[in-house]
CSV table of C-alpha atoms and ligand atoms in Angstrom, one decimal:
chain,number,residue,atom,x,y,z
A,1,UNK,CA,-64.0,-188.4,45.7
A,2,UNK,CA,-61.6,-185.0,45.2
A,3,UNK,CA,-59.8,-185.2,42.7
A,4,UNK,CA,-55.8,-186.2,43.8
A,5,UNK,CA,-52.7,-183.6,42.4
A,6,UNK,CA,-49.3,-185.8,42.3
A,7,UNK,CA,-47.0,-185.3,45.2
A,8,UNK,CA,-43.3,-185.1,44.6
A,9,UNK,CA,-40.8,-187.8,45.8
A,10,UNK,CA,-39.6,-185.4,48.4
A,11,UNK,CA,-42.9,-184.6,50.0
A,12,UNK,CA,-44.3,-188.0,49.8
A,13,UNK,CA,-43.3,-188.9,53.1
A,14,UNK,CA,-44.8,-185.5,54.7
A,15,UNK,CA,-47.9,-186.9,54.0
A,16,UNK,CA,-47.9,-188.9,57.0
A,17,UNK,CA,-50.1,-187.8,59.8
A,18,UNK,CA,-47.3,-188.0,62.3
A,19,UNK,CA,-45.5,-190.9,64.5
A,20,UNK,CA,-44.2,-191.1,68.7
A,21,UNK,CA,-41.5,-190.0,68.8
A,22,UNK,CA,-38.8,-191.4,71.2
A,23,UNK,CA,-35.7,-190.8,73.4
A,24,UNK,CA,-32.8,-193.6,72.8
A,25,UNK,CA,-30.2,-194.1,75.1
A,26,UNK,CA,-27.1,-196.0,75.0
A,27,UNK,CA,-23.2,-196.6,76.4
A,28,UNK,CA,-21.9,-198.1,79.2
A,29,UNK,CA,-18.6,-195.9,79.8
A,30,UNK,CA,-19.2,-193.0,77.3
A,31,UNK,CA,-23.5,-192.8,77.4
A,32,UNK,CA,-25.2,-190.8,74.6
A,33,UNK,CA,-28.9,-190.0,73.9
A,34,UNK,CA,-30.6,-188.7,71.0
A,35,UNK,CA,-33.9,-188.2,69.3
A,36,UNK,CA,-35.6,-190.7,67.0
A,37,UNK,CA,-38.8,-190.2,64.9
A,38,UNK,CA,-38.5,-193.3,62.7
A,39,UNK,CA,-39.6,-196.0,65.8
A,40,UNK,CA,-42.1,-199.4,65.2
A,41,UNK,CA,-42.9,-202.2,66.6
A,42,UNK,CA,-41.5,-205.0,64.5
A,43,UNK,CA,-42.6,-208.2,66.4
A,44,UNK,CA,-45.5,-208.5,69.3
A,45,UNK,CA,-43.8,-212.4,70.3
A,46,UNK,CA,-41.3,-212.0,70.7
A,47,UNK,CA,-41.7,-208.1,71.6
A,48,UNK,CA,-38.8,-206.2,68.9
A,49,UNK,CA,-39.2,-202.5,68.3
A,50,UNK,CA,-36.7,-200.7,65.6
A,51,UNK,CA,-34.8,-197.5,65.2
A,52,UNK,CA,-34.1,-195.6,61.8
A,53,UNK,CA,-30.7,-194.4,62.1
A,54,UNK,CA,-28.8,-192.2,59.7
A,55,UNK,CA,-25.3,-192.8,59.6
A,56,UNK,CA,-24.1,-189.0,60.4
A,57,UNK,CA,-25.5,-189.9,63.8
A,58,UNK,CA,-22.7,-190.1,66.6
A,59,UNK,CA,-25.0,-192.6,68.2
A,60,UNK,CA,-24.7,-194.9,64.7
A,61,UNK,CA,-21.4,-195.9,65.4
A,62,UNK,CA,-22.2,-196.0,68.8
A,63,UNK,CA,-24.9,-198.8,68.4
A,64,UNK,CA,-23.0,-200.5,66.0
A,65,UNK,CA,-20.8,-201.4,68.8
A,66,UNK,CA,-23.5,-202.0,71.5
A,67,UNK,CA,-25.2,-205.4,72.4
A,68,UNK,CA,-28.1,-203.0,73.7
A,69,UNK,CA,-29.9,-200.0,74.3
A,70,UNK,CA,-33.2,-198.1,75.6
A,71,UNK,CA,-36.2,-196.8,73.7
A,72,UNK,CA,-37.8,-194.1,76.2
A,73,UNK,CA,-40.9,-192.4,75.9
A,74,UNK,CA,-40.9,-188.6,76.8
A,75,UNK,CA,-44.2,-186.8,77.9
A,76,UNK,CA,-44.8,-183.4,76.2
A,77,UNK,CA,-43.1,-181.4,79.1
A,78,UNK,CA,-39.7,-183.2,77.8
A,79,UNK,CA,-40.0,-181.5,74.4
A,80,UNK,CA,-36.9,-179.2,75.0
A,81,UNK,CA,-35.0,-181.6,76.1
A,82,UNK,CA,-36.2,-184.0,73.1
A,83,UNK,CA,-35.5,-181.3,70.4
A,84,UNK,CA,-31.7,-180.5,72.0
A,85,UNK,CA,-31.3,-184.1,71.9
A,86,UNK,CA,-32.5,-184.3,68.2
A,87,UNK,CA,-29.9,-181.2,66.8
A,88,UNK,CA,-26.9,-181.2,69.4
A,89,UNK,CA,-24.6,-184.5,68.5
A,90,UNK,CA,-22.9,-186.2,71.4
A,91,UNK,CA,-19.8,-186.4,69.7
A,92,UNK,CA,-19.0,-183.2,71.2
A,93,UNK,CA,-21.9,-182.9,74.0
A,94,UNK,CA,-23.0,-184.5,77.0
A,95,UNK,CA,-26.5,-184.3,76.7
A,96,UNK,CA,-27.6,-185.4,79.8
A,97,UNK,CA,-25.5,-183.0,81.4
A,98,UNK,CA,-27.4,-180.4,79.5
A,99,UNK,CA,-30.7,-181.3,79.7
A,100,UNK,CA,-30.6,-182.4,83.2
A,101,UNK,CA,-32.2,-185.4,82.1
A,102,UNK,CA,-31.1,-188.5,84.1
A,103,UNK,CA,-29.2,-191.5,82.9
A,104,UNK,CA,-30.2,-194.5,85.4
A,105,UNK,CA,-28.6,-198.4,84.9
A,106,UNK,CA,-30.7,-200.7,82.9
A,107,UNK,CA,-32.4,-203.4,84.8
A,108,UNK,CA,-31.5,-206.0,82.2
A,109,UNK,CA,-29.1,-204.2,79.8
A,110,UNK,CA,-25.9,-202.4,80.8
A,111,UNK,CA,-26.9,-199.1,78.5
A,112,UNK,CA,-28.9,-196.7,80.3
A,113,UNK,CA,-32.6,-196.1,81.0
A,114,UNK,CA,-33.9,-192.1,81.1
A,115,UNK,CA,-35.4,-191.6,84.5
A,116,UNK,CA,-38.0,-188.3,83.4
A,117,UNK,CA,-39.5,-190.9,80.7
A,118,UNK,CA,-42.8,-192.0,80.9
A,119,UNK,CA,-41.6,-195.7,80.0
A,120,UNK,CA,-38.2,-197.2,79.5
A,121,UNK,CA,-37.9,-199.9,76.7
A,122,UNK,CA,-34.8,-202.4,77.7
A,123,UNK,CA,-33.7,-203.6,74.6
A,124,UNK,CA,-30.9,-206.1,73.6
A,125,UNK,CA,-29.6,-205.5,70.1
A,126,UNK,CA,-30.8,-208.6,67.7
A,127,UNK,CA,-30.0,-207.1,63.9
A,128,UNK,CA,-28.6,-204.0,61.9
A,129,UNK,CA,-30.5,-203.9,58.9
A,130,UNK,CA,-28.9,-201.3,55.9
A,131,UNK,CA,-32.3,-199.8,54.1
A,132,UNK,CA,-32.1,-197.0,51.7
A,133,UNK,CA,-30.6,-193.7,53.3
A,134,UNK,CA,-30.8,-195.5,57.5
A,135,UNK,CA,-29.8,-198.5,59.3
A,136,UNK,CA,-32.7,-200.1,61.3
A,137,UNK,CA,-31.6,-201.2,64.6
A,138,UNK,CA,-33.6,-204.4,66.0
A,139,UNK,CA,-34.1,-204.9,69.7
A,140,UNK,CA,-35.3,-207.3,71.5
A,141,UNK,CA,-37.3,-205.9,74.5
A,142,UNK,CA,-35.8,-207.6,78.1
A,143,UNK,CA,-37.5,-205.3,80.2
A,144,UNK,CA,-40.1,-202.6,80.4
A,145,UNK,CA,-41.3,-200.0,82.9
A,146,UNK,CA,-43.9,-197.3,83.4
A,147,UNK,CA,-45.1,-194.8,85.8
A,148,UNK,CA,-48.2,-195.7,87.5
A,149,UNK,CA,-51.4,-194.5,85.6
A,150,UNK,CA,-49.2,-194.6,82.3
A,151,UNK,CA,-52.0,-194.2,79.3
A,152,UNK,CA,-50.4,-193.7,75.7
A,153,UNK,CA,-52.3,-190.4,75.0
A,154,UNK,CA,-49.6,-189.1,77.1
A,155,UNK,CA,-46.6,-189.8,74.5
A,156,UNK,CA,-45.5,-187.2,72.3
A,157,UNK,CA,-45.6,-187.3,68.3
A,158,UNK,CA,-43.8,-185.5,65.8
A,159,UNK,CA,-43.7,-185.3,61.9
A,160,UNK,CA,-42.9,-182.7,59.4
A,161,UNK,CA,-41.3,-180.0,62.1
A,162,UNK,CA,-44.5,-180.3,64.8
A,163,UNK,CA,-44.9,-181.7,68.0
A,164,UNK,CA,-48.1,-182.6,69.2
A,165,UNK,CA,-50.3,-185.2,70.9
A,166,UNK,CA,-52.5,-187.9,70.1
A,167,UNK,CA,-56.5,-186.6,69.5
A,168,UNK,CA,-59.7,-187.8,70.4
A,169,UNK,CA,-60.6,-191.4,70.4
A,170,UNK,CA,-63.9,-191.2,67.8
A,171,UNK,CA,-64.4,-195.3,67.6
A,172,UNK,CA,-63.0,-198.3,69.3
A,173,UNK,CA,-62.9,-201.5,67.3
B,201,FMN,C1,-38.1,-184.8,66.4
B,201,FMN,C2,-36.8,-185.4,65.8
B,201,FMN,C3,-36.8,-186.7,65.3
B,201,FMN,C4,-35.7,-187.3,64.8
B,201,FMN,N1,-35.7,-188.6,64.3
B,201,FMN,C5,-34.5,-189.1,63.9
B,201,FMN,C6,-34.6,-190.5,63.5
B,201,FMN,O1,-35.6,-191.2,63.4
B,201,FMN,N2,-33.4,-191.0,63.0
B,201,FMN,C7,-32.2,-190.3,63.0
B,201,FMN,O2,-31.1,-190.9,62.7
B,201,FMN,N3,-32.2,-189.0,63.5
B,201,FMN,C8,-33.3,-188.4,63.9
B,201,FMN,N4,-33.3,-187.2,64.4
B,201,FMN,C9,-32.0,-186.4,64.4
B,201,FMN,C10,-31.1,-186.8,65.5
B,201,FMN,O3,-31.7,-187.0,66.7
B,201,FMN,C11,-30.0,-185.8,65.6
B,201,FMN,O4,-29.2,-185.7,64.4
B,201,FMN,C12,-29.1,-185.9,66.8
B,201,FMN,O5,-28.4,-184.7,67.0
B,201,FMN,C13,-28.1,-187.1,66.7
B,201,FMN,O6,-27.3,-187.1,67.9
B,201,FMN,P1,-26.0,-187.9,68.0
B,201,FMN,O7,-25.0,-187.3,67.0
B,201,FMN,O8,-25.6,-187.7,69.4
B,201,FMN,O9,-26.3,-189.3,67.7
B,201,FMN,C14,-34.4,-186.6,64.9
B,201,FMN,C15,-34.4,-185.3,65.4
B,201,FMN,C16,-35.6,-184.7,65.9
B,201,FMN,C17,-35.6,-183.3,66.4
């Protein structure tokens, strides 16, 4: 085995080979999207995925007063559109207006879907759980869709300042 140097506190989490990385969108009246890195699956049954929020985010006070919102999964042609909705802040931008990227009604939730995703994620807020530096959102999944022929080596991941897609498949279990 090589031998291991200590990493620092700060870099620890760098160390991670990457993670999808997702558009959420929210709002009934005002709607908002941003970009979110910190997504999981919490519970298969039933099906709850959560979002790392900081509180700086315009869409943290947002979801604090929302009973839902979506979890969308961009392709890698979206990546412009996912890094302008990852560093402009809706407080004072409408990013779908900018990004041409289009806000269609829920099927289930009153928050918007994102039409250009590969798959929408309904989900109705269940929790807000305060952890460290983020609140995790909880949602409970009402509704999904995907384009036809949907395979997930077509979602994006992102860590440490690169984009890039999932590799080869060397084993299956
Ligand atoms: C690739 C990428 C991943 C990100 N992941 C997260 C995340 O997991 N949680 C978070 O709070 N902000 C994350 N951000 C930052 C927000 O998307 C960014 O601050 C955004 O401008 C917030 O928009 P808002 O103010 O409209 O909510 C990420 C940004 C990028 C570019």
């Amino acid at each position: 085995m090589a031998s291991k140097i200590e990493i620092s506190s700060g870099d620890a989490s760098k160390t991670f080979p990457a993670f999808p990385v997702v558009l959420v969108a929210m709002g009934e009246g005002e709607k908002n999207v941003f970009t979110v890195g910190l997504v999981q699956l919490f519970s298969f049954n039933p099906l709850i995925l959560g979002i790392g929020v900081h509180p700086s985010r315009h869409s943290y006070k947002m979801l604090h007063n929302l009973a839902d919102f979506s979890v969308n999964i961009p392709g890698k042609e979206l990546v412009e559109q996912v890094l302008y909705c990852g560093t402009k802040s809706g407080k004072d931008t409408d990013k779908f207006k900018e990004t041409g990227l289009t806000a269609v009604p829920g099927k289930k939730i009153r928050s918007p879907v994102i039409s250009e995703c590969l798959v929408n994620f309904e989900c109705k807020k269940s929790k807000a759980l305060e952890m460290g530096d983020r609140t995790w959102f909880f949602g409970e999944v009402v509704h999904v869709e995907a384009v036809e022929g949907y395979t997930r080596d077509k979602g994006m991941l992102y860590w440490g300042g690169e984009f890039r897609m999932p590799g080869e498949i060397f084993r299956r279990r």
